[in-house]
Structure formats: structure tokens, C-alpha cells
Coordinates of C-alpha atoms and ligand atoms in Angstrom, one line a residue:
M16 CA -37.3 29.8 -26.6
A17 CA -39.3 29.3 -23.4
R18 CA -42.9 30.3 -23.0
V19 CA -43.7 32.0 -19.7
V20 CA -47.0 33.1 -18.2
Q21 CA -46.7 36.0 -15.7
K22 CA -49.8 37.1 -13.7
F23 CA -49.9 40.4 -11.8
G24 CA -52.4 41.0 -9.1
G25 CA -54.3 44.2 -8.4
S26 CA -51.9 45.7 -5.9
S27 CA -49.1 45.2 -8.4
V28 CA -50.9 47.4 -10.9
A29 CA -52.6 49.9 -8.5
D30 CA -51.3 53.1 -10.3
A31 CA -49.5 54.3 -13.3
E32 CA -46.1 54.0 -11.6
S33 CA -46.8 50.3 -10.8
I34 CA -47.9 49.6 -14.3
A35 CA -44.6 51.0 -15.6
R36 CA -42.7 48.8 -13.1
V37 CA -44.6 45.7 -14.3
A38 CA -44.0 46.7 -18.0
R39 CA -40.2 46.8 -17.2
R40 CA -40.3 43.3 -15.8
V41 CA -42.3 41.9 -18.7
V42 CA -40.0 43.5 -21.3
E43 CA -36.9 42.2 -19.5
T44 CA -38.4 38.7 -19.4
Q45 CA -39.0 38.9 -23.2
Q46 CA -35.4 40.3 -23.8
E47 CA -34.0 37.3 -21.9
G48 CA -35.4 35.2 -24.8
N49 CA -38.8 34.2 -23.6
E50 CA -42.2 34.3 -25.2
V51 CA -44.3 36.2 -22.6
V52 CA -48.0 36.0 -21.9
V53 CA -49.2 38.3 -19.1
V54 CA -52.4 37.9 -17.2
I55 CA -53.5 41.0 -15.4
S56 CA -56.0 41.9 -12.6
A57 CA -57.9 45.1 -12.3
M58 CA -56.1 48.0 -10.7
G59 CA -55.9 48.0 -6.9
D60 CA -59.4 47.6 -5.4
A61 CA -61.1 48.4 -8.7
T62 CA -63.3 45.3 -8.6
D63 CA -64.5 46.0 -5.1
D64 CA -65.2 49.6 -6.1
L65 CA -67.3 48.4 -9.1
M66 CA -69.1 45.9 -6.8
D67 CA -70.0 48.8 -4.4
L68 CA -71.2 50.9 -7.3
A69 CA -73.4 48.1 -8.5
Q70 CA -74.9 47.6 -5.1
R71 CA -75.8 51.2 -4.9
V72 CA -77.9 51.1 -8.1
N73 CA -79.3 47.6 -7.4
P74 CA -78.8 45.6 -4.2
N75 CA -79.4 42.4 -6.2
P76 CA -77.9 43.1 -9.7
P77 CA -78.5 40.7 -12.6
G78 CA -75.5 38.4 -13.0
R79 CA -75.0 39.1 -16.6
E80 CA -74.8 42.8 -16.1
L81 CA -72.5 42.5 -13.1
D82 CA -70.1 40.5 -15.2
M83 CA -70.3 43.1 -18.0
L84 CA -69.3 45.7 -15.3
L85 CA -66.6 43.7 -13.5
T86 CA -64.8 42.5 -16.6
A87 CA -64.2 46.2 -17.5
G88 CA -61.7 46.5 -14.6
E89 CA -59.3 44.0 -16.1
R90 CA -59.8 45.5 -19.6
I91 CA -58.5 48.8 -18.3
S92 CA -55.4 47.5 -16.8
A93 CA -54.7 45.2 -19.8
A94 CA -54.8 48.1 -22.2
L95 CA -52.7 50.4 -19.9
L96 CA -50.1 47.7 -19.6
A97 CA -49.9 47.3 -23.4
M98 CA -49.4 51.0 -23.7
A99 CA -46.7 51.0 -21.0
I100 CA -44.9 48.2 -22.8
D101 CA -45.1 50.1 -26.1
A102 CA -43.5 53.1 -24.3
R103 CA -40.5 50.8 -23.5
G104 CA -40.1 50.1 -27.2
A105 CA -41.5 46.5 -27.2
T106 CA -44.9 45.6 -28.8
A107 CA -47.8 44.2 -26.9
V108 CA -51.4 43.3 -27.7
S109 CA -54.1 43.1 -25.0
Y110 CA -57.1 40.7 -25.2
T111 CA -60.2 40.3 -23.2
G112 CA -60.8 36.8 -21.9
S113 CA -63.2 36.2 -24.8
Q114 CA -60.7 37.4 -27.4
A115 CA -58.1 35.2 -25.8
G116 CA -60.3 32.1 -26.3
V117 CA -61.2 31.5 -22.6
I118 CA -64.5 29.5 -23.0
T119 CA -66.6 29.0 -19.9
T120 CA -69.9 27.8 -18.5
A121 CA -72.7 30.4 -18.3
A122 CA -72.7 30.6 -14.5
H123 CA -72.3 34.4 -14.1
G124 CA -70.0 35.3 -11.2
N125 CA -68.7 31.8 -10.8
A126 CA -68.1 30.4 -14.3
R127 CA -65.8 27.5 -15.0
I128 CA -63.3 27.2 -17.8
I129 CA -64.5 24.5 -20.2
D130 CA -61.8 25.0 -22.9
I131 CA -59.1 27.4 -24.1
T132 CA -58.6 28.1 -27.8
P133 CA -55.5 30.2 -27.7
G134 CA -55.1 30.6 -31.5
R135 CA -54.9 34.4 -31.4
I136 CA -52.4 34.3 -28.5
V137 CA -50.1 31.9 -30.3
S138 CA -50.1 33.9 -33.6
A139 CA -49.4 37.2 -31.7
L140 CA -46.5 35.4 -29.9
N141 CA -45.3 34.2 -33.3
Q142 CA -45.2 37.8 -34.4
G143 CA -43.0 38.7 -31.5
H144 CA -45.6 40.5 -29.4
V145 CA -46.1 40.3 -25.7
V146 CA -49.6 39.1 -25.1
I147 CA -51.7 40.5 -22.3
V148 CA -54.9 38.8 -21.2
A149 CA -57.5 40.3 -19.0
G150 CA -57.8 38.0 -16.0
F151 CA -60.8 36.3 -14.4
Q152 CA -63.1 36.4 -17.4
G153 CA -64.2 34.4 -20.4
V154 CA -67.1 33.9 -22.7
A155 CA -69.9 31.4 -22.2
Q156 CA -70.0 28.6 -24.7
D157 CA -73.8 28.6 -24.9
T158 CA -75.0 32.1 -24.5
K159 CA -71.9 33.9 -25.8
D160 CA -72.2 36.3 -22.9
V161 CA -69.2 37.6 -21.0
T162 CA -68.6 35.8 -17.7
T163 CA -66.4 36.1 -14.7
L164 CA -64.7 33.2 -12.9
G165 CA -65.1 34.3 -9.3
R166 CA -63.3 36.7 -7.0
G167 CA -59.5 36.2 -7.2
A168 CA -59.7 34.0 -10.2
S169 CA -57.1 35.8 -12.4
D170 CA -54.7 33.2 -10.8
T171 CA -56.9 30.5 -12.4
T172 CA -56.8 32.3 -15.8
A173 CA -53.0 32.3 -15.6
V174 CA -52.5 28.7 -14.8
A175 CA -55.2 27.6 -17.3
L176 CA -53.3 29.6 -20.0
A177 CA -50.0 28.2 -18.9
A178 CA -51.4 24.6 -19.3
A179 CA -53.1 25.4 -22.7
L180 CA -49.9 27.0 -24.1
G181 CA -47.5 24.4 -22.8
A182 CA -45.7 27.0 -20.7
E183 CA -42.8 25.8 -18.6
Y184 CA -44.2 27.4 -15.5
C185 CA -46.6 30.1 -14.3
E186 CA -45.4 33.0 -12.3
I187 CA -47.9 34.7 -9.9
Y188 CA -46.7 38.1 -8.9
T189 CA -48.3 39.6 -5.8
D190 CA -47.6 42.0 -2.9
V191 CA -45.8 39.5 -0.6
D192 CA -42.7 37.4 -1.2
G193 CA -44.5 34.1 -1.7
V194 CA -46.6 31.7 0.3
F195 CA -46.0 32.1 4.0
T196 CA -46.7 29.9 7.0
A197 CA -49.6 32.3 7.8
D198 CA -50.9 35.5 6.3
P199 CA -48.1 38.1 6.9
R200 CA -50.8 40.8 7.4
I201 CA -51.8 39.3 10.7
A202 CA -48.8 37.2 11.6
P203 CA -45.7 39.3 10.9
Q204 CA -43.6 36.4 12.3
A205 CA -44.6 34.2 9.4
R206 CA -41.9 32.6 7.3
R207 CA -41.8 32.2 3.5
I208 CA -42.2 28.5 2.4
P209 CA -39.7 27.9 -0.3
Q210 CA -41.5 24.9 -1.8
I211 CA -44.9 23.4 -1.1
N212 CA -46.7 20.5 -2.7
Y213 CA -50.1 20.9 -4.5
E214 CA -51.9 19.0 -1.8
E215 CA -51.0 21.3 1.1
M216 CA -51.4 24.4 -1.1
L217 CA -54.9 23.2 -1.9
E218 CA -55.8 22.9 1.8
L219 CA -54.3 26.3 2.5
A220 CA -56.3 27.9 -0.4
A221 CA -59.5 26.0 0.5
N222 CA -59.3 27.3 4.0
G223 CA -59.0 30.9 3.3
A224 CA -55.3 31.7 2.4
K225 CA -56.2 33.9 -0.5
I226 CA -52.7 34.1 -1.8
L227 CA -53.8 31.7 -4.5
H228 CA -57.3 31.1 -5.9
L229 CA -58.4 27.5 -5.0
R230 CA -59.3 26.5 -8.6
C231 CA -55.9 27.7 -9.8
V232 CA -54.2 25.2 -7.5
E233 CA -56.6 22.5 -8.6
Y234 CA -55.8 23.3 -12.2
A235 CA -52.1 23.4 -11.5
R236 CA -52.2 20.0 -9.8
R237 CA -54.3 18.4 -12.6
E238 CA -52.2 19.8 -15.4
Q239 CA -48.9 19.5 -13.4
V240 CA -48.0 23.2 -13.9
P241 CA -45.3 24.4 -11.6
V242 CA -46.4 27.7 -10.0
H243 CA -43.9 30.3 -8.7
V244 CA -45.6 32.8 -6.3
R245 CA -43.4 35.9 -5.8
S246 CA -43.4 39.6 -5.2
S247 CA -43.6 42.1 -8.1
F248 CA -42.0 44.6 -5.7
S249 CA -38.7 42.7 -5.2
D250 CA -36.5 40.2 -7.0
Q251 CA -36.5 37.7 -4.1
P252 CA -37.2 34.1 -4.9
G253 CA -40.8 33.2 -3.9
T254 CA -42.6 29.9 -3.3
W255 CA -42.6 27.0 -5.8
V256 CA -45.9 25.1 -5.8
V257 CA -44.9 21.7 -7.2
A258 CA -45.8 18.0 -7.1
A259 CA -42.8 16.8 -5.1
P260 CA -40.8 19.4 -3.3
D261 CA -37.2 18.4 -2.9
I262 CA -37.1 20.1 0.4
P263 CA -39.1 18.2 3.1
S264 CA -42.8 18.7 3.0
G265 CA -43.7 22.3 3.6
G266 CA -40.1 23.1 3.1
I267 CA -39.1 24.5 6.4
M268 CA -38.0 22.0 9.0
E269 CA -37.5 18.3 8.7
D270 CA -39.8 17.4 11.5
A271 CA -42.5 20.1 10.9
L272 CA -45.9 18.9 12.0
I273 CA -47.6 21.9 10.5
T274 CA -46.9 23.6 7.2
G275 CA -49.0 26.6 7.8
V276 CA -52.0 28.3 9.5
A277 CA -54.9 29.6 7.4
H278 CA -57.8 31.7 8.4
D279 CA -61.1 32.6 6.8
L280 CA -63.5 35.4 7.8
S281 CA -65.9 34.9 5.0
E282 CA -68.2 32.3 6.6
A283 CA -71.2 32.4 8.9
K284 CA -72.7 29.9 11.3
V285 CA -76.4 28.9 11.0
T286 CA -78.1 26.9 13.7
V287 CA -81.4 25.2 13.1
V288 CA -83.1 24.8 16.5
G289 CA -85.6 22.3 17.7
V290 CA -85.2 19.7 14.9
P291 CA -87.2 16.6 15.7
D292 CA -84.7 13.9 16.7
R293 CA -85.9 11.3 14.2
P294 CA -84.2 9.6 11.2
G295 CA -84.4 11.7 8.1
R296 CA -84.8 15.1 9.6
A297 CA -81.2 16.1 9.3
A298 CA -81.2 14.8 5.7
R299 CA -84.2 17.1 5.0
V300 CA -82.3 20.2 6.3
F301 CA -79.4 19.5 4.0
E302 CA -81.6 18.6 1.0
V303 CA -83.1 22.1 1.2
I304 CA -79.6 23.6 1.2
A305 CA -78.3 21.4 -1.6
A306 CA -81.3 22.3 -3.8
L307 CA -80.2 25.9 -3.5
D308 CA -76.7 24.9 -4.8
V309 CA -75.2 26.2 -1.5
N310 CA -72.0 24.6 -0.2
I311 CA -71.8 23.6 3.4
D312 CA -68.5 23.6 5.3
M313 CA -68.6 22.3 8.9
I314 CA -71.6 20.6 10.6
V315 CA -72.3 19.9 14.2
Q316 CA -75.3 18.2 15.6
N317 CA -75.9 18.7 19.3
A318 CA -76.7 15.7 21.5
S319 CA -80.4 15.2 21.8
V320 CA -81.9 16.8 24.9
S321 CA -84.8 15.5 26.9
D322 CA -87.5 17.0 24.7
D323 CA -86.5 14.8 21.7
T324 CA -85.3 17.6 19.6
T325 CA -81.8 18.5 18.6
A326 CA -80.0 21.5 17.2
I327 CA -77.9 21.4 14.0
S328 CA -75.3 24.0 13.3
F329 CA -73.4 24.4 10.1
T330 CA -71.1 27.0 8.4
L331 CA -71.4 28.3 4.9
A332 CA -70.2 31.3 2.9
D333 CA -71.8 34.4 4.5
A334 CA -72.8 35.5 1.0
D335 CA -75.0 32.4 0.7
R336 CA -76.6 32.8 4.2
P337 CA -79.7 34.8 3.3
R338 CA -80.7 32.4 0.6
A339 CA -80.1 29.4 2.8
I340 CA -82.1 30.8 5.7
E341 CA -84.9 31.8 3.4
G342 CA -85.0 28.3 1.9
L343 CA -85.1 26.7 5.3
R344 CA -87.9 29.0 6.5
L345 CA -90.0 27.9 3.6
A346 CA -89.5 24.3 4.7
Q347 CA -89.9 25.0 8.4
R348 CA -93.3 23.5 8.9
D349 CA -92.5 20.5 6.7
I350 CA -89.3 19.7 8.6
G351 CA -90.8 20.6 12.0
F352 CA -87.9 22.7 13.5
T353 CA -88.7 25.6 15.8
D354 CA -86.2 28.4 14.9
I355 CA -83.2 29.4 12.9
I356 CA -80.4 31.6 14.3
Y357 CA -77.2 32.8 12.8
D358 CA -73.8 34.3 13.7
D359 CA -71.8 36.1 11.0
M360 CA -69.1 37.3 13.5
I361 CA -67.1 34.1 13.3
G362 CA -63.9 33.0 11.7
K363 CA -62.2 29.7 10.9
V364 CA -58.6 29.0 11.8
S365 CA -57.0 25.9 10.4
V366 CA -53.6 24.2 10.9
I367 CA -52.5 22.3 7.9
G368 CA -49.7 19.9 7.2
V369 CA -49.0 16.4 5.8
G370 CA -46.7 16.0 8.9
M371 CA -49.7 15.6 11.2
R372 CA -50.7 12.3 9.4
S373 CA -48.1 10.4 11.4
H374 CA -48.1 12.4 14.6
P375 CA -50.6 12.2 17.4
G376 CA -51.0 15.2 19.7
V377 CA -51.5 17.9 17.1
T378 CA -55.0 18.6 18.2
A379 CA -54.0 18.8 21.8
R380 CA -51.2 21.3 21.0
F381 CA -53.5 23.4 18.9
F382 CA -56.4 23.5 21.4
S383 CA -54.2 24.2 24.4
A384 CA -52.5 27.1 22.5
L385 CA -56.0 28.6 22.1
A386 CA -57.0 27.8 25.7
T387 CA -53.9 29.5 27.1
I388 CA -55.0 32.8 25.7
G389 CA -58.7 32.3 26.6
I390 CA -60.1 31.6 23.2
N391 CA -63.3 29.6 23.0
I392 CA -63.8 27.1 20.2
S393 CA -67.4 26.7 18.9
M394 CA -66.9 24.1 16.1
I395 CA -64.2 21.6 15.1
A396 CA -63.5 19.8 11.9
T397 CA -60.6 17.6 10.9
S398 CA -59.2 15.8 7.9
E399 CA -56.1 13.8 7.5
I400 CA -53.9 16.8 7.0
R401 CA -56.0 19.6 8.6
I402 CA -57.6 20.7 11.9
S403 CA -60.1 23.6 11.7
V404 CA -61.9 25.4 14.5
V405 CA -64.5 28.1 14.5
V406 CA -63.9 31.0 16.9
G407 CA -65.2 34.5 17.3
E408 CA -64.1 36.9 14.5
D409 CA -62.2 39.1 16.9
D410 CA -60.2 36.2 18.2
V411 CA -59.0 35.1 14.8
P412 CA -55.7 37.2 14.6
A413 CA -54.6 36.1 18.1
A414 CA -55.6 32.5 17.4
V415 CA -53.5 32.4 14.2
R416 CA -50.5 33.8 16.0
A417 CA -50.9 31.5 18.9
A418 CA -51.1 28.4 16.7
H419 CA -48.1 29.6 14.6
T420 CA -46.0 30.0 17.7
A421 CA -47.2 26.7 19.3
F422 CA -46.0 24.7 16.2
G423 CA -42.6 26.4 16.2
L424 CA -43.2 28.2 12.9
D425 CA -42.2 31.7 14.1
S426 CA -39.4 33.3 12.1
E427 CA -36.2 34.3 13.9
S428 CA -35.0 36.4 11.0
G429 CA -37.4 39.4 11.3
E430 CA -40.8 40.4 10.0
A431 CA -42.4 39.3 6.8
V432 CA -42.7 42.1 4.3
V433 CA -46.1 43.3 2.9
Y434 CA -45.2 45.5 0.0
A435 CA -48.6 46.9 -0.9
G436 CA -52.3 46.3 -1.0
T437 CA -55.1 47.1 1.4
G438 CA -55.9 43.5 2.3
R439 CA -59.4 44.0 1.0
Ligands
ADP8 P1 -53.3 39.8 -5.6 O1 -54.0 41.1 -5.7 O2 -51.9 39.9 -6.1 O3 -54.0 38.6 -6.3 P2 -54.2 38.9 -3.1 O4 -54.6 40.0 -2.2 O5 -55.3 38.1 -3.8 O6 -53.2 39.5 -4.1 O7 -53.3 37.8 -2.3 C1 -52.2 38.2 -1.6 C2 -52.5 38.4 -0.1 O8 -52.8 37.1 0.4 C3 -51.3 38.8 0.7 O9 -51.2 40.2 0.7 C4 -51.7 38.3 2.1 O10 -52.3 39.2 2.9 C5 -52.7 37.2 1.8 N1 -52.4 35.9 2.3 C6 -53.2 35.1 3.0 N2 -52.6 34.0 3.4 C7 -51.3 34.0 3.0 C8 -50.2 33.2 3.1 N3 -50.3 32.0 3.7 N4 -49.0 33.6 2.5 C9 -49.0 34.7 1.9 N5 -50.0 35.6 1.8 C10 -51.2 35.3 2.3
LIG9 N1 -60.0 41.5 -10.1 C1 -60.7 40.3 -9.7 C2 -61.0 40.3 -8.2 O1 -60.6 41.3 -7.5 C3 -59.9 39.1 -10.1 C4 -58.5 39.0 -9.5 O2 -57.9 40.0 -9.1 O3 -58.0 37.9 -9.5 O4 -61.6 39.4 -7.7
MG10 MG1 -55.5 37.2 -5.7

């Protein structure tokens, strides 16, 4: 008997009808002779709605209470799915993350899984039940408080459970037919990638492709869990995320330079102006940021101008921007810079692929595709298998489509299907 973990995202359980459809799929999987553990997200945009509500009563809500609130979303869908499975004549038990044995750090809103003690899950499976676990939550080892693992982290719950339970693979059911060469919501000409390796999937996820939560991919790679990303609205095969695809890297064309194009609208650019051009000043700027536990993405230092000062620009999550700016302001006199400005109307577009390792000319092709349509690049970063640029937020969709076309990724066989969801 095989053990399977199936995760259903918010748009797959947005209403009663969808929950019934998911129940049917789960029961069928069990009837095929599998032990089934289901990880479920909150219904539709429920988490965003709860966030909005919290903001209205307190613009800066205490992390503990926010987690108490947000975990309720997954609890609702878990219980409803258990009822829907019961209505189909099978038995199911739903658990909160805490009941399921998901032990985490105490970092509210961004807790990490430390351990999974799946005793209750295993005994429920042994009794023939379908087990449903509320996604993206756990309980802190130290404080015993309820925690959440970060937005989109039900994917991570699913892969972590698959590893802890020795499941053969983990299925991630969502509102598109798999991982595509770009987000089908903005690039309808995107193609489904049949197989992709962990490394490229990590780059895509790290650079904004929210189809999979970044830590879920890290977990899958570390624990060698094969992940099948597919649609809950169709029976089409999806994308297998695995260590070594048996189709050439990225899975589309033998000579593909680029596996996919990712975009990210969640960052902002901060520029520290008039930084004295002396050893140690840049270090001080980033020491301030590091002390706030804020992650920096790209950095650019402008060439020193005649007045012996320089400007340092960096990108970070827009959510961290107010804290970072406040921290820098407090250190302004000490560091000796003259001003801080920011721009939150930016977006990052990245082309990703292991194929670029051995091919010169990728940068030129990418930049000229943007130049042809008059898009201005304000920052650049590269790694061995990625080139990222920062452009104006409004330019992002056109930039993604232009890069996609320039690297020959456009599908000839019609538009990618987006079955549901609001893209929020
Ligand atoms: P779920 O609620 O099922 O977790 P998400 O909204 O988190 O779903 O992720 C699915 C969405 O990810 C898709 O609807 C799509 O808009 C977006 N997406 C971004 N990049 C990609 C990509 N490369 N391939 C497929 N989908 C992508
Ligand atoms: N419901 C949570 C969120 O919207 C977790 C998830 O769906 O993965 O972020
Ligand atoms: Mg998701």
C-alpha cells in the first residue's frame, strides 16, 4: 500500500462545490489502494481577507494573535473537507498543524519546521482514515503557541509531511496544469514543463514564481521527495520536480538556454544617497540592515562622483522597507550619508536555466529583447544559472513576454489554461 500526500491550494477549495470535487479525488485515490494524507489551504482568498481584517483593527498586529487568526482559515477548510469525505462514505479526520505534530520555531508569521512527530497521523491511517492536515501552521517547541510558516507555506507542510511519513511522492494540486515557462496569468503563451530539477525550481521559486513555496522546494531537494505539481481542475499530467529529469534540463528542448522566466512584484528599491566614499561605510549600511534581520536581494553602488560621495541602491521585500529605512535614519549621522529615497513601483524579471552555464550571449539576448520594446533596466544581478533585472512595475508583463519570446519558449499549441484563482 502506497502512502501519498496531496496538497490542495486555496483556489482548489474556494467554495462548497470545489470542496466536494476535492473530496471525490481524495476518496478515489484511497480506493485505488493508497493511504492518503491531505494538506489543505484556506478557502480562496480567506487568508488575505483575514489579514485585511487584522489591519483594520490594528495596523501592526501582535504576531502571536495574527497567527491565531490566520490558522483559523486552514482549520475551516480542513473540517469542511473531512465532512465532504464523510458524505462520500469514506472516513476522514482533520488535524490542526499542532495536532498533526508539526513542531516549529517561535518566529510568528515565518516559523520554521524543526521536527514532525506524526504519531496521530500514522495511527489514523492505520485505522483506514483519510488524514487531513491544516496547512502552513504548527506549534512552537518553546512557547507552545500556534505559529504560521509564511505565506504560501502549505506547500512546505505537504512536502515536510511527505518526508516524515516516507510517502512515495507529494502531489501539489493548484489552479494551473503545472509549472510553466512563465506565469500563465501574464504569459498565456507559456508552456508546461513536464520535468524540472530541484535546482532550477529553486531559482524560479526564489525569484517570484509562486507556484511553489521556496522552502517546499528546499525541503524536497534535501529529503529527495519527488513533487508532482498539477491541476485539481483537470486530470492532465503536471510537472515533476525531481533530482534528475530524464528529459533534458527544463524538459522542453534539447538546446534550451532558458528553462523559464520568473517575475516578482513584491520588492522595493532603496537608495542611500551621499554615502562618504571611504572604506567601511558600505559595510555600516548593511550592518544596520542585518541587525534588523532584513534580507537584501540586489545591490548596486554607483561610481563615486567628484564630491567623494557615492549612492548605494539595494532591493528588499517591500514589507521590510519601512523598518529598514527607519533603522538607517537612526544611523544617518553616524554613517554620514545625506538622504534615503525609495521606489516601490518596481519589479524583478529573471531568466533562469542551467543551459546558460555553457552559453555566452544570454545576457545580450535578454537585454536586447527589453531594449526593442523600450524597457529601461535599473539594476542587474546574475548567478551561474540566472540573470535578473529590475524594471518599472508596469513594464513587468511586457518584459516577461518579450524574454519568453526571445528565448524561443512560446508555445505553438495554444494558450495555457488558468482554471481559477484571483492571482492575489
Ligand atoms: P495555490 O493557491 O494552489 O497554492 P498559488 O496561487 O500559490 O496557488 O500558485 C499558483 C499560481 O502561481 C498560478 O495561478 C500562477 O498564476 C502562478 N505562477 C507563477 N509563476 C508560475 C509558473 N512559472 N508556472 C505556473 N504558475 C505560476
Ligand atoms: N493560506 C495560506 C496563504 O494564503 C497558506 C497557503 O495557502 O499556502 O498564504
Ligand atoms: Mg501557493
